[in-house]
Coordinates of C-alpha atoms in Angstrom, one line a residue:
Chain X
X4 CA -130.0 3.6 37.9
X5 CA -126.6 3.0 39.6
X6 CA -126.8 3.4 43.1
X7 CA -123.2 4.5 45.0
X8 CA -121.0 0.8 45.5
X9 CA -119.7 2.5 49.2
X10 CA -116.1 1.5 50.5
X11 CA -115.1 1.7 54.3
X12 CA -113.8 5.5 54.1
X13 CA -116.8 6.6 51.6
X14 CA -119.6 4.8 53.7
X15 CA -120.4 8.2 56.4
X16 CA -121.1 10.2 53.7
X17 CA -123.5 7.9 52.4
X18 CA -125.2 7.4 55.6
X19 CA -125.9 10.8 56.5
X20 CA -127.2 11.6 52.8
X21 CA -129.7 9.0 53.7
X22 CA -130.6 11.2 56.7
X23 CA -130.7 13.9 54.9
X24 CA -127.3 15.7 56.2
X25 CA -124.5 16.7 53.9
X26 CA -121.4 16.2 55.3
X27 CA -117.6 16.3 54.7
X28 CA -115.0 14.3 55.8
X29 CA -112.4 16.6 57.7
X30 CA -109.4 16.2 59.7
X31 CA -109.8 15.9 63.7
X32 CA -106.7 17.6 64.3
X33 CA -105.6 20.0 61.9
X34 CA -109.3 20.8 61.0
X35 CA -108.8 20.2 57.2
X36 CA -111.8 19.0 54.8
X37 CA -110.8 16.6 52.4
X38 CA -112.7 14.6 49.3
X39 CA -112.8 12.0 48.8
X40 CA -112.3 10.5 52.0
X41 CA -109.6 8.5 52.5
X42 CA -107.6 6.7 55.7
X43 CA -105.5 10.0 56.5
X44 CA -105.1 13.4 56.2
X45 CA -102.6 14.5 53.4
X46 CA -101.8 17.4 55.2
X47 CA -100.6 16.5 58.8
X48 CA -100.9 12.6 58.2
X49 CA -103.4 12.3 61.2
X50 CA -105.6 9.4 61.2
X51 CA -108.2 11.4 63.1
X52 CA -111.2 11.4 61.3
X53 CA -114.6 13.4 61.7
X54 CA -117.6 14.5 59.4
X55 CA -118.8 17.9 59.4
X56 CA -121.6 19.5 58.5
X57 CA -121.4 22.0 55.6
X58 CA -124.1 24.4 54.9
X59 CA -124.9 22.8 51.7
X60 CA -124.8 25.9 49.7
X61 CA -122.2 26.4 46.6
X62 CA -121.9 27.5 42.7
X63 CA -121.4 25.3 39.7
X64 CA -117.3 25.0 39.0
X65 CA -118.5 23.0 35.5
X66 CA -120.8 21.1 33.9
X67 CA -121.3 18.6 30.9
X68 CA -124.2 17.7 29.2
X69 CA -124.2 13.6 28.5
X70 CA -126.0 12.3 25.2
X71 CA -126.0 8.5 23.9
X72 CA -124.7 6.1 23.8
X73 CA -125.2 6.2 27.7
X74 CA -126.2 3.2 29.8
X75 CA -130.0 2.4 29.2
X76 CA -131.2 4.2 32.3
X77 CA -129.7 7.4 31.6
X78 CA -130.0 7.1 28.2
X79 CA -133.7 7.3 28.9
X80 CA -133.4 10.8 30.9
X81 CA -130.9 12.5 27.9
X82 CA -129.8 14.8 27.7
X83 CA -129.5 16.0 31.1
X84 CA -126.9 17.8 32.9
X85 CA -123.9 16.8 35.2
X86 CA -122.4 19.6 37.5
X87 CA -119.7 20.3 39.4
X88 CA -120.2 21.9 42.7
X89 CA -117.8 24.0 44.8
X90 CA -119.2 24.4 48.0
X91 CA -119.1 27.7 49.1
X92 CA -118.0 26.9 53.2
X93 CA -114.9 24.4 51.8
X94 CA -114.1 25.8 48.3
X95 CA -111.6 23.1 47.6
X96 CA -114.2 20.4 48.1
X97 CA -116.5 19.9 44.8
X98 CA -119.0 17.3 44.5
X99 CA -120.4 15.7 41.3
X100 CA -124.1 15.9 41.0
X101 CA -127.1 17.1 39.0
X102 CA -129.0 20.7 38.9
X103 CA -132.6 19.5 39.1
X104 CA -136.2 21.3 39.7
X105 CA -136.8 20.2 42.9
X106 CA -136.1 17.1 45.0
X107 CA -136.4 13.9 43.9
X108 CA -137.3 14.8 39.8
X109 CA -135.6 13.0 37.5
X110 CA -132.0 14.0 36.1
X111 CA -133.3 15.7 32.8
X112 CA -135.8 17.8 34.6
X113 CA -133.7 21.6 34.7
X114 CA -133.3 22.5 31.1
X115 CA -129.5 21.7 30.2
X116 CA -129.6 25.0 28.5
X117 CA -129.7 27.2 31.2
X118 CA -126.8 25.6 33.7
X119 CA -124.1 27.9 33.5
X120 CA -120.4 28.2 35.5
X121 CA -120.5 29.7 38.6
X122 CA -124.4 29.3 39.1
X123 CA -125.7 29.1 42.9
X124 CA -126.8 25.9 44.1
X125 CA -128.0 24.5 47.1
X126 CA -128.2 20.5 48.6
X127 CA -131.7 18.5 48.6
X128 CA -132.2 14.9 49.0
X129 CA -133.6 12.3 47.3
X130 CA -133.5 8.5 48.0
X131 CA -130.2 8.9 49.6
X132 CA -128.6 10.7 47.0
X133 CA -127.5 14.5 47.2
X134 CA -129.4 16.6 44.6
X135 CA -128.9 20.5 43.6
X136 CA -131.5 22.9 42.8
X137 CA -131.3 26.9 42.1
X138 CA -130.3 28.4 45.2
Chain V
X15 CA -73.3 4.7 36.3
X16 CA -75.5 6.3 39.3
X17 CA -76.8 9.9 37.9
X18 CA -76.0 9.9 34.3
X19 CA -79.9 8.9 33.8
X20 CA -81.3 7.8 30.7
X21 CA -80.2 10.2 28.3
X22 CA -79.6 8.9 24.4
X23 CA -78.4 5.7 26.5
X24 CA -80.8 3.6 24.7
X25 CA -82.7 3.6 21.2
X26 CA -86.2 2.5 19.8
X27 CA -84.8 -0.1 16.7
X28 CA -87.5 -1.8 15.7
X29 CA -91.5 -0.7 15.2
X30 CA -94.6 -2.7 14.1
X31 CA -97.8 -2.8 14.2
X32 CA -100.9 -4.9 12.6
X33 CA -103.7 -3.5 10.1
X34 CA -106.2 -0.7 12.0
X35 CA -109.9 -1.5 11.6
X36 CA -113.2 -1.0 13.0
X37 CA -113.4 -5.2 13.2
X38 CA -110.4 -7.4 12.8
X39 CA -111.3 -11.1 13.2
X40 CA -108.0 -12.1 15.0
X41 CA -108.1 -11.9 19.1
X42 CA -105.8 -9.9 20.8
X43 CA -103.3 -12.6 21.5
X44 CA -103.3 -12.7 17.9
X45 CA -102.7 -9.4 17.2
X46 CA -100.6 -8.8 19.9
X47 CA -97.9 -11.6 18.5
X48 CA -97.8 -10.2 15.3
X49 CA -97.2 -6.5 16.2
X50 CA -94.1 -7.5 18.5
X51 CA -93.0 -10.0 15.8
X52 CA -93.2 -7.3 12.9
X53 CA -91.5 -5.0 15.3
X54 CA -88.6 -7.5 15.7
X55 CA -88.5 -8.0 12.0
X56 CA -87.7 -4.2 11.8
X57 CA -85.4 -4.7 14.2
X58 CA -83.8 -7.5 12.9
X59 CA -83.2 -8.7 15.9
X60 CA -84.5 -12.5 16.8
X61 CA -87.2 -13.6 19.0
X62 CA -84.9 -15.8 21.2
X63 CA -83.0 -12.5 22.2
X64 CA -85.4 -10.6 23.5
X65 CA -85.1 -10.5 27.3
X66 CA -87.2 -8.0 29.1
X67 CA -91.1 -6.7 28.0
X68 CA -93.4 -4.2 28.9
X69 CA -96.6 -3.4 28.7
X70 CA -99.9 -1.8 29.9
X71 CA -101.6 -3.2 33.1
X72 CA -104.7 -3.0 31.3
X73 CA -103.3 -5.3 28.1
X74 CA -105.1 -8.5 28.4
X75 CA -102.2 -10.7 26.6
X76 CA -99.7 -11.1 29.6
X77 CA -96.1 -12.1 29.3
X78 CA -96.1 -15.8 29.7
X79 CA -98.4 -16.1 27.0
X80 CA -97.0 -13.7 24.3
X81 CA -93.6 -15.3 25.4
X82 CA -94.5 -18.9 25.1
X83 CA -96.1 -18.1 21.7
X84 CA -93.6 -16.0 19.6
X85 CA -90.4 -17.9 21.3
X86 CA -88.6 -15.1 23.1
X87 CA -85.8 -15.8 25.0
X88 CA -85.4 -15.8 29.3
X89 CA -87.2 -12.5 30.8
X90 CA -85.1 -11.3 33.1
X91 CA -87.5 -7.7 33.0
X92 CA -91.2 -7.4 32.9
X93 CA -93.4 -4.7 33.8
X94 CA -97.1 -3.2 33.1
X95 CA -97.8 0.3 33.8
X96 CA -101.1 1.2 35.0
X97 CA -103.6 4.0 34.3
X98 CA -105.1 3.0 30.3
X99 CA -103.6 5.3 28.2
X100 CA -101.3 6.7 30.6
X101 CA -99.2 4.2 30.2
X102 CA -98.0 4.2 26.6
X103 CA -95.0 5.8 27.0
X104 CA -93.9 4.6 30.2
X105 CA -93.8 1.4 28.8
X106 CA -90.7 2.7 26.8
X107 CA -89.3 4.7 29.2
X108 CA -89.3 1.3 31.8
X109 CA -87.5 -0.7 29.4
X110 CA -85.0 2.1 28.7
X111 CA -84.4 2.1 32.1
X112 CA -84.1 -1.5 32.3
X113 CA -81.8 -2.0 29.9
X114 CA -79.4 1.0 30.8
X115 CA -79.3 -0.3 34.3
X116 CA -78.5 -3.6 32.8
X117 CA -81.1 -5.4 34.2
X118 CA -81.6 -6.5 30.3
X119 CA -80.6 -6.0 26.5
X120 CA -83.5 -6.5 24.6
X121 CA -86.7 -4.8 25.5
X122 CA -90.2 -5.2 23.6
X123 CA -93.2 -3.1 24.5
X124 CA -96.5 -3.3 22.9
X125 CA -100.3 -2.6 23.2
X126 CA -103.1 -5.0 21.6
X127 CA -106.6 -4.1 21.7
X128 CA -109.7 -4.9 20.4
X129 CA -112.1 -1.7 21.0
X130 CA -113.7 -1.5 17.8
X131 CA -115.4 -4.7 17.9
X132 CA -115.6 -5.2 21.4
X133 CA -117.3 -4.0 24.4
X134 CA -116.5 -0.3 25.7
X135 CA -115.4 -0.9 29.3
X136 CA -118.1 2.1 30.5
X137 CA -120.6 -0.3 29.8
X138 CA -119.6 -2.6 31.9
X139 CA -120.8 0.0 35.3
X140 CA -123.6 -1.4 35.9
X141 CA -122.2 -2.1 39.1
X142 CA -119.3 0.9 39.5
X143 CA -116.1 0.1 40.7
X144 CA -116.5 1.2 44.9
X145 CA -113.7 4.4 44.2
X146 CA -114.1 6.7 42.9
X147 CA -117.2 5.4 41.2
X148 CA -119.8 6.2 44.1
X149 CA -118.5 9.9 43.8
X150 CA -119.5 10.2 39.8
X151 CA -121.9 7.5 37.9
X152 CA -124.8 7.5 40.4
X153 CA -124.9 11.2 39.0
X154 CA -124.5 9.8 35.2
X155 CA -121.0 10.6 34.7
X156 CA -120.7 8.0 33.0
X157 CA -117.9 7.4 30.1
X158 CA -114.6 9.0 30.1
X159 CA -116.0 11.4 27.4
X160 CA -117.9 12.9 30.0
X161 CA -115.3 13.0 32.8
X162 CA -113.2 15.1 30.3
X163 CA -115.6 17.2 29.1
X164 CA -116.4 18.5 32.6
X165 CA -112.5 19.7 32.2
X166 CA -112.8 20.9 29.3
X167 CA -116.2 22.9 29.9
X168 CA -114.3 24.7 33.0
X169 CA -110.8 25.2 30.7
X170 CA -113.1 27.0 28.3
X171 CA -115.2 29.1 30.6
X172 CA -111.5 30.2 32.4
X173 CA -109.5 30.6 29.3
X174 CA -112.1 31.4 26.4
X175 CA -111.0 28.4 24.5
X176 CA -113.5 28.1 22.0
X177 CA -114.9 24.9 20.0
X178 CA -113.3 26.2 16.9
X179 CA -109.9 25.3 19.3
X180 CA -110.8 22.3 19.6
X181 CA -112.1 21.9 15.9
X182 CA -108.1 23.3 15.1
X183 CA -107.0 19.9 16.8
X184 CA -109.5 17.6 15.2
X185 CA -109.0 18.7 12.0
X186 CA -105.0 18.5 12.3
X187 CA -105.0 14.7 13.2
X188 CA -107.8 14.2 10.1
X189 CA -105.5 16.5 7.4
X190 CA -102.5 13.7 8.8
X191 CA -104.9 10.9 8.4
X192 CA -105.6 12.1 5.1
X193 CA -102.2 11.2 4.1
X194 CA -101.7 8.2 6.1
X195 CA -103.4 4.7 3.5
X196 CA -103.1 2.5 7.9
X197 CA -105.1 5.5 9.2
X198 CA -109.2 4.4 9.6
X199 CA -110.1 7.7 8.4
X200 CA -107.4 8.0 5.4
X201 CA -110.2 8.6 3.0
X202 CA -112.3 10.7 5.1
X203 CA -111.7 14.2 5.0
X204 CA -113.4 16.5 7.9
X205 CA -114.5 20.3 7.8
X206 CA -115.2 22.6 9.8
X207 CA -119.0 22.3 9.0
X208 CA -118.5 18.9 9.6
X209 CA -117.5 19.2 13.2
X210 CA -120.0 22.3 13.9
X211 CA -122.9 20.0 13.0
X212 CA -121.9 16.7 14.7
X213 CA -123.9 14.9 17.2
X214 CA -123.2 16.1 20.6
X215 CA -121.9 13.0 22.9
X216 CA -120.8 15.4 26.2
X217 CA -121.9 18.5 25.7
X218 CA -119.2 20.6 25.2
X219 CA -117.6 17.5 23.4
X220 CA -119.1 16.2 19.7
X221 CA -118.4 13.3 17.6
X222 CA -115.0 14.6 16.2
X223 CA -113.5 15.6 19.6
X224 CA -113.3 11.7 20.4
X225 CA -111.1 8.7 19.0
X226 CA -112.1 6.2 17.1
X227 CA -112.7 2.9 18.7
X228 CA -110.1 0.5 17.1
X229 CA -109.0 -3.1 16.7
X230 CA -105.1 -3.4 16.4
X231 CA -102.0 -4.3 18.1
X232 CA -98.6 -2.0 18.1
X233 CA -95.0 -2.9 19.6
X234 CA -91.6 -1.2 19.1
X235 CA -88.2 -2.7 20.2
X236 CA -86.0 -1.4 22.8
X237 CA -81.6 -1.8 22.8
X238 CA -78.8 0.3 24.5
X239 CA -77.4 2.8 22.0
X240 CA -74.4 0.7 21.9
X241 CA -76.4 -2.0 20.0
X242 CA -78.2 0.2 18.4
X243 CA -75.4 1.1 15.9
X244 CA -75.4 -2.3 14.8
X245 CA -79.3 -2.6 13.9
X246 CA -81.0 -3.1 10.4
X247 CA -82.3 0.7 11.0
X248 CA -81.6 4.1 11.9
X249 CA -82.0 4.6 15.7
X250 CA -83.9 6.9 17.4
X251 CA -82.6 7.3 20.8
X252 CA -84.7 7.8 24.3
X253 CA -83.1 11.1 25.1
X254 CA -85.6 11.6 28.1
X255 CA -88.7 9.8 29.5
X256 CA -91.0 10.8 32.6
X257 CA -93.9 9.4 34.3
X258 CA -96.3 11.6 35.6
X259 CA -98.7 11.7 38.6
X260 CA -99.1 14.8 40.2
X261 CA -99.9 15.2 44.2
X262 CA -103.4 15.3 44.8
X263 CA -104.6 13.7 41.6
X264 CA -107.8 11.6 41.0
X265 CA -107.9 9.1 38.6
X266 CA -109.5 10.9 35.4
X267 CA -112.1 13.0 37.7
X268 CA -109.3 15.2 38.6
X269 CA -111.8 18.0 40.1
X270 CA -110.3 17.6 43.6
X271 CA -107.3 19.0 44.3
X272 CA -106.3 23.2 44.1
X273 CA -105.9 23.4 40.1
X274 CA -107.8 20.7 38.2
X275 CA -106.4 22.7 34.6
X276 CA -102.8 21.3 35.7
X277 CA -102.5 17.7 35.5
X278 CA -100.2 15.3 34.9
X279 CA -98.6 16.7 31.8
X280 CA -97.4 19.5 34.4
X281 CA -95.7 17.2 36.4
X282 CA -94.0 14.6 33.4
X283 CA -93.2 17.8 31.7
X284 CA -91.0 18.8 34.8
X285 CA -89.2 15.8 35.1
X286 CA -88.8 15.5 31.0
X287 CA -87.1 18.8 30.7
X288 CA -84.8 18.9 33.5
X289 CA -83.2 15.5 32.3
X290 CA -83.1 16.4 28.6
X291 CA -80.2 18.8 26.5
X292 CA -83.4 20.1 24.8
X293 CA -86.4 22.4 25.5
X294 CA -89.9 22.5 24.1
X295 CA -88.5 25.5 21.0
X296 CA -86.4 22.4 20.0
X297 CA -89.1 19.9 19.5
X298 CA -89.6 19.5 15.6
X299 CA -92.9 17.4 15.7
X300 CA -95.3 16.0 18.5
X301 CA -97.5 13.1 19.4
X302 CA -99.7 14.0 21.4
X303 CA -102.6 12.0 23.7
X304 CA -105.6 12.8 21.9
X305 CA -108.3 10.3 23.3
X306 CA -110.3 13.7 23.1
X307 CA -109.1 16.9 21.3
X308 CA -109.4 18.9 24.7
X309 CA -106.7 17.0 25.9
X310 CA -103.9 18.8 23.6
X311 CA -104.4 21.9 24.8
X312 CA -104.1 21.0 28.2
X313 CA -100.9 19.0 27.4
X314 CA -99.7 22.2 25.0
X315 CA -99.8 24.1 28.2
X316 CA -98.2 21.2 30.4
X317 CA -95.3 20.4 28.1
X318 CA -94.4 23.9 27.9
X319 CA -95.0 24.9 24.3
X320 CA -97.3 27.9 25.8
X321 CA -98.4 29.5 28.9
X322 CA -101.2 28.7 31.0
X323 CA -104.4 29.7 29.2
X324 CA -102.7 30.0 26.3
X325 CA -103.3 26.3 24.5
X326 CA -106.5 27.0 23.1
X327 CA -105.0 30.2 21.3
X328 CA -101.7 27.8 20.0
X329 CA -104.0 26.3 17.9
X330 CA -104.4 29.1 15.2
X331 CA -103.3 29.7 11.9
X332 CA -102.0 26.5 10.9
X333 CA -100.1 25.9 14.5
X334 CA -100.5 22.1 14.4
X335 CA -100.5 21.6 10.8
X336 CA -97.0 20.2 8.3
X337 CA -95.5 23.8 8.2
X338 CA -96.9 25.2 11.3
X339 CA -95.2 25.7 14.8
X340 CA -95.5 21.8 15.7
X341 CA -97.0 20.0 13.7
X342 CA -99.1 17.4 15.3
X343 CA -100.2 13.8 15.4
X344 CA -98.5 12.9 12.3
X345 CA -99.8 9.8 11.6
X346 CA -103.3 11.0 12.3
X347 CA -103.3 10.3 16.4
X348 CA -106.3 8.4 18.3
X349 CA -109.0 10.9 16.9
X350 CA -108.2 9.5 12.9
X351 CA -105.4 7.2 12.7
X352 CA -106.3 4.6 15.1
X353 CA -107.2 4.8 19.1
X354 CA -104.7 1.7 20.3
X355 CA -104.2 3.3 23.7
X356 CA -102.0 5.8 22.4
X357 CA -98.8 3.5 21.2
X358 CA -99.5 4.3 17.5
X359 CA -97.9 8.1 18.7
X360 CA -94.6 5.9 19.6
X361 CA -94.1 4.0 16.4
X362 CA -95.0 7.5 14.6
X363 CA -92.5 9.6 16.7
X364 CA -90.0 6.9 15.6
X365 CA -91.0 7.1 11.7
X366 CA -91.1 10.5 11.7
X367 CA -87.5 10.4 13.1
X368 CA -86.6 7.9 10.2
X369 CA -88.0 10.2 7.8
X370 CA -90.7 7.6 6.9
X371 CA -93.9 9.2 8.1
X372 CA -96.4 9.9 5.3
X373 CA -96.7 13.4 6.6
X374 CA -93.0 13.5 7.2
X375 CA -91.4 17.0 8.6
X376 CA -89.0 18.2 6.6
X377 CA -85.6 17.2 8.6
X378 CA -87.2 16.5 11.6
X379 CA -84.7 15.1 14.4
X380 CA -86.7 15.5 18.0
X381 CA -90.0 14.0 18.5
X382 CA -92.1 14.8 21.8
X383 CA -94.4 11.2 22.4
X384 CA -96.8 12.0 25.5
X385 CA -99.2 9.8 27.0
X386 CA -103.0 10.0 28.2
X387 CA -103.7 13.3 30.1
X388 CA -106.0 13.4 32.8
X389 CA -104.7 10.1 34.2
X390 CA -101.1 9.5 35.5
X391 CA -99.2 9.8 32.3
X392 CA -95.9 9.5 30.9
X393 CA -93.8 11.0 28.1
X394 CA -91.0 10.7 25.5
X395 CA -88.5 12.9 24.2
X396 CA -87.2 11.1 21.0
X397 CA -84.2 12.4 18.7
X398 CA -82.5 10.9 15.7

């Protein structure tokens, strides 16, 4: 399985999903989220930097369902779903994940069939990776 | 010469192209050198004159070494644009502006590629590129089939765009192929059952709703209008050009900023048709990206041909088809002619301009060219 390659802005988010936190890059002065992270804030150009907590909580904005040719790995777990999270405390801030039974099962465990658009989610862990499961 | 812009100040003279396959046994260099020399032929212009080239940053033959091997003259312009198949028509539109600002006389663009036969660049993820890999293939987004289908899935659940949309689009650039002998799928005709049965490869995308992975190599010549005259062939001038990222954009996983359904089509388009005497009623025929088919309807909407939510819908009753509203893809686009990074849309906006397309509109004289959506693009408004 691919593991996330981290850069320098990227790296906090990494580091608290391997303590089990989800967190968002946001804006230490004008208090705005932004994702990915990056050096500065587009909005007031501030180089002021935190990571908040977000609940964690959100519905599913999209999702695709992957079939081979895939890379051997996730090949082996096909079909299985991809989704598209909008978190519900920072709307504009969507993360790319999976909807799975419960933490740590593989990618193909919920049935692709029954994701749908604007289904509720919440955030579990597993070996440093953010997971989703029915809220 | 400051604010008169690009318009009809320079003309496409020359086209060319290799054979499209599945496998061609010549590398790219190869392929590339014959394209750009066929093109010239067209032209009938000489290597030794050609003084500025472009290209796309992700075209493996660079400048030095197509130079050196097909003789061309001093480069005093070069350029690559990046973003894959965002960059076809930008390509163009650089050495227009080149060569209207003087900076050169003779331009030559072209695209060489060998995806048929060799590897698909996805696969080579095993290690992801830092950004924005970590935010998508741990998760098993994988191939850019799957970043677009994500778009697509959301476009259809906010728009009730259906699959037999999408099947409209497919089936458009096949019924062109069908007519076209250089298209890969020339003999292969496609129904509807056809497409409804398919393998899936991203759920909501099946086998039709991608291009074909190609071997081939493309190039078309660029001159100022003033030169034009004097060419072997009927010009087709640049009457407007645009390049196209919009603010806020990421890459081809544009699911960050406010409105993911508006990309860079939106912001080209602006650009295209504020510099241009024409508007999207005017456009007789269009090339459009079609790396996947939901790409068209998103660049429908973008370009203006429709409202927002409205490019699924476009699609009926024959929209796309020779005799429909705009006909599309003439040649048979990336989904049936030939998937060369988009460039086979140039030299097919520049037949069909000619009147030598083998699914040529009657008295066709503008030609919209666009490039990849999804990724920073570009675009072309063409006229004879």
């Amino acid at each position: 399985m691919l593991t996330p390659v981290t850069d320098a802005d990227g790296a906090p988010f990494w580091e608290y999903a391997a303590q089990g936190e989800l967190r968002v890059q946001t804006c230490a002065d004008c208090g705005e989220p932004r994702f990915p992270p990056r050096p500065c804030c587009p909005h007031c150009q501030s180089f002021a930097g935190e990571w908040r907590p977000v609940s964690g909580r959100g519905r599913v904005w999209s999702y695709v369902v992957p079939h081979p040719p895939l890379l051997p790995d996730y090949a082996e777990q096909a079909p299985y779903n991809v989704i598209v999270v909008e978190l519900a405390d920072a709307p504009r801030i969507r993360l790319v994940g999976n909807l799975v039974t419960h933490a740590g099962a593989p990618l193909g465990s919920f049935d692709p069939d029954r994701v749908r658009i604007g289904t509720r989610v919440r955030v579990v862990f597993s070996g440093g990776l953010p997971q989703w499961v029915l809220a | 010469m400051a604010g008169t812009g690009l318009k009809d100040a320079t003309a496409i003279v020359g086209i060319g192209q290799t054979a499209f396959a599945r496998q061609l046994p010549e590398d790219e260099r190869t392929l590339a050198c014959r394209a750009v020399l066929a093109a010239l032929d067209d032209a009938g212009i000489a290597p030794g004159e050609v003084d500025a080239l472009a290209s796309y940053t992700m075209e493996e033959t660079d400048e030095v070494e197509l130079a050196k091997a097909v003789g061309l003259g001093d480069l005093t312009f070069f350029s690559k644009v990046g973003f894959g198949g965002g960059g076809s028509c930008a390509t163009v539109a650089h050495l227009a502006a080149a060569i209207a600002a003087g900076q050169a006389d003779v331009g030559v663009a072209w695209r060489s590629r060998k995806r048929g036969s060799g590897p698909r660049p996805w696969t080579g993820t095993a290690v992801q590129l830092p950004t924005p890999g970590q935010w998508t293939r741990p998760f098993g987004l994988l191939r850019p089939a799957d970043e677009i289908a994500m778009l697509a899935r959301r476009y259809m659940h906010e728009y009730g765009a259906t699959r037999d949309h999408l099947f409209n689009v497919a089936l458009a650039c096949r019924n062109r192929a069908n007519q076209n002998p250089a298209a890969i799928m020339y003999d292969r005709p496609l129904t509807r059952e056809m497409y409804m049965t398919s393998r899936w490869i991203s759920e909501p995308l099946c086998l039709y709703d991608n291009c074909l992975e190609t071997d081939g190599a493309l190039a078309c010549v660029v001159v100022s209008a003033e030169r034009a005259r004097d060419c072997r062939r009927r010009p087709v001038y640049v009457h407007s050009a645009a390049q196209g990222l919009p603010a806020q954009h990421h890459g081809m996983v544009n699911y960050w900023n406010d409105d993911p359904l508006t990309g860079p089509a939106w912001t080209a388009a602006r650009h295209l048709w504020k510099h241009a005497d024409l508007t999207p009623e005017d456009v007789d025929v269009a090339q459009i990206y079609d790396a996947f088919t939901a790409l068209v309807p998103l660049s429908l909407e973008g370009y203006g041909f429709c409202g927002r939510g409205e490019g699924g819908a476009f699609t009926e009753q024959g929209a796309l088809e020779i005799g429909g509203r705009l006909p599309l893809n003439t040649g048979g686009g990336g989904l049936s002619e030939a998937y060369v990074h988009g460039f086979n849309l140039i030299n097919e906006g520049v037949r069909q301009l000619r009147g030598t397309s083998t699914a040529q509109v009657p008295g066709a004289a503008t030609c919209l060219v666009t490039a990849g959506e999804g990724v920073p693009t570009s675009a072309l408004l063409l006229r004879s």
